[in-house]
Amino acid sequence: QVHVAQSGGGSVQAGGSLTLSCVASGDTYSRSYIAWFRRTPGKEREGVGTINTDGRTTYATSVAGRFTISRDIANVYLQMDNLKIEDTAMYYCAAGPSFGLWPYWGQGTQVTVSS
């Protein structure tokens, strides 16, 4: 079993930065991959990016060059720079044993970007 907990988020003006943190605890294999997703009311959930145990990352086109995913021993971080109004969403961290398989989810954290 894996438990995922998130922290960070909040409100910022366009062009600003925020960092989200994610801690996945439990079975090591089951949390090998970490992904960030976001959801805006009325829209489908969007994948933001992923990171594996080797530190390799993938990013959605919409955030590439502005968002950075990193990890240390205990945490995975989503550094969000040059935020845009359209980045406003509920952000979720998810963990899984392989890319594309996300059975474990965090509680979500709101990010609001204003003009």
Short mmCIF file of C-alpha atoms in Angstrom, two decimals:
data_model
loop_
_atom_site.label_atom_id
_atom_site.label_comp_id
_atom_site.label_asym_id
_atom_site.label_seq_id
_atom_site.Cartn_x
_atom_site.Cartn_y
_atom_site.Cartn_z
CA GLN A 1 0.00 0.00 0.00
CA VAL A 2 1.16 3.53 -0.76
CA HIS A 3 0.09 6.76 0.86
CA VAL A 4 0.47 10.03 -1.03
CA ALA A 5 0.40 13.42 0.67
CA GLN A 6 0.71 16.81 -0.96
CA SER A 7 1.59 20.29 0.25
CA GLY A 8 2.09 23.71 -1.24
CA GLY A 9 -0.06 25.60 -3.66
CA GLY A 10 -1.96 28.81 -3.12
CA SER A 11 -2.52 32.00 -5.04
CA VAL A 12 -0.05 33.96 -7.13
CA GLN A 13 -0.08 36.61 -9.80
CA ALA A 14 0.66 35.75 -13.41
CA GLY A 15 4.37 35.47 -13.98
CA GLY A 16 4.99 34.29 -10.45
CA SER A 17 6.17 30.96 -9.08
CA LEU A 18 4.89 28.25 -6.78
CA THR A 19 6.23 24.92 -5.61
CA LEU A 20 4.18 21.85 -4.82
CA SER A 21 5.52 18.94 -2.80
CA CYS A 22 4.50 15.30 -2.79
CA VAL A 23 5.49 12.58 -0.36
CA ALA A 24 4.75 8.99 -1.28
CA SER A 25 5.31 6.44 1.46
CA GLY A 26 4.95 2.68 1.50
CA ASP A 27 6.01 -0.05 -0.89
CA THR A 28 8.99 1.24 -2.86
CA TYR A 29 8.17 -0.52 -6.13
CA SER A 30 4.59 0.67 -6.10
CA ARG A 31 5.73 4.30 -5.98
CA SER A 32 8.54 4.08 -8.51
CA TYR A 33 6.86 6.60 -10.79
CA ILE A 34 5.34 9.88 -9.68
CA ALA A 35 3.06 11.99 -11.83
CA TRP A 36 1.46 15.38 -11.50
CA PHE A 37 -2.00 15.99 -12.90
CA ARG A 38 -4.33 18.95 -12.85
CA ARG A 39 -8.04 19.44 -13.25
CA THR A 40 -10.09 22.52 -13.97
CA PRO A 41 -13.89 22.48 -13.59
CA GLY A 42 -15.50 21.62 -16.90
CA LYS A 43 -12.31 20.20 -18.38
CA GLU A 44 -10.78 16.77 -18.48
CA ARG A 45 -7.90 15.91 -16.21
CA GLU A 46 -4.58 16.86 -17.76
CA GLY A 47 -1.24 15.22 -17.20
CA VAL A 48 1.40 17.75 -16.22
CA GLY A 49 4.49 15.58 -16.03
CA THR A 50 6.16 12.53 -14.56
CA ILE A 51 9.40 11.44 -12.92
CA ASN A 52 10.81 7.98 -12.33
CA THR A 53 13.32 6.62 -9.86
CA ASP A 54 16.19 7.48 -12.21
CA GLY A 55 15.08 11.09 -12.26
CA ARG A 56 13.94 11.00 -15.85
CA THR A 57 11.09 13.40 -16.50
CA THR A 58 8.37 14.01 -19.03
CA TYR A 59 6.29 17.16 -19.41
CA ALA A 60 3.10 18.21 -21.10
CA THR A 61 3.65 20.61 -23.96
CA SER A 62 1.61 23.24 -22.14
CA VAL A 63 4.09 23.42 -19.24
CA ALA A 64 7.41 22.42 -20.80
CA GLY A 65 10.05 25.04 -20.12
CA ARG A 66 8.07 26.55 -17.24
CA PHE A 67 7.53 23.63 -14.87
CA THR A 68 10.24 21.40 -13.39
CA ILE A 69 9.76 18.09 -11.60
CA SER A 70 12.48 16.87 -9.28
CA ARG A 71 12.85 14.41 -6.45
CA ASP A 72 15.03 13.76 -3.46
CA ILE A 73 15.01 10.85 -1.06
CA ALA A 74 11.64 11.63 0.43
CA ASN A 75 9.88 14.16 -1.77
CA VAL A 76 8.88 14.96 -5.31
CA TYR A 77 8.59 18.62 -6.23
CA LEU A 78 6.72 20.48 -8.92
CA GLN A 79 8.39 23.85 -9.41
CA MET A 80 6.10 26.11 -11.40
CA ASP A 81 7.60 29.27 -12.88
CA ASN A 82 6.17 31.96 -15.14
CA LEU A 83 2.68 30.89 -14.14
CA LYS A 84 -0.21 31.76 -16.43
CA ILE A 85 -3.87 32.27 -15.64
CA GLU A 86 -4.65 29.07 -17.50
CA ASP A 87 -2.49 27.14 -15.02
CA THR A 88 -5.22 27.68 -12.42
CA ALA A 89 -6.40 24.23 -11.39
CA MET A 90 -6.50 21.61 -8.68
CA TYR A 91 -3.19 19.79 -8.84
CA TYR A 92 -2.82 16.14 -7.90
CA CYS A 93 0.18 13.97 -7.25
CA ALA A 94 -0.10 10.29 -8.15
CA ALA A 95 2.18 7.31 -7.63
CA GLY A 96 2.47 3.99 -9.38
CA PRO A 97 4.74 1.09 -10.29
CA SER A 98 5.06 2.01 -13.95
CA PHE A 99 4.47 4.82 -16.37
CA GLY A 100 0.76 5.25 -17.02
CA LEU A 101 -0.42 3.26 -14.03
CA TRP A 102 -1.49 5.55 -11.18
CA PRO A 103 -3.38 3.71 -8.46
CA TYR A 104 -2.37 6.00 -5.59
CA TRP A 105 -3.41 9.63 -5.39
CA GLY A 106 -2.84 12.62 -3.17
CA GLN A 107 -5.61 14.79 -1.83
CA GLY A 108 -5.11 17.61 -4.32
CA THR A 109 -4.03 21.19 -3.81
CA GLN A 110 -5.42 24.33 -5.39
CA VAL A 111 -3.29 26.66 -7.50
CA THR A 112 -4.84 29.96 -8.49
CA VAL A 113 -3.14 32.38 -10.85
CA SER A 114 -4.58 35.86 -11.21
CA SER A 115 -3.85 38.78 -13.50
#
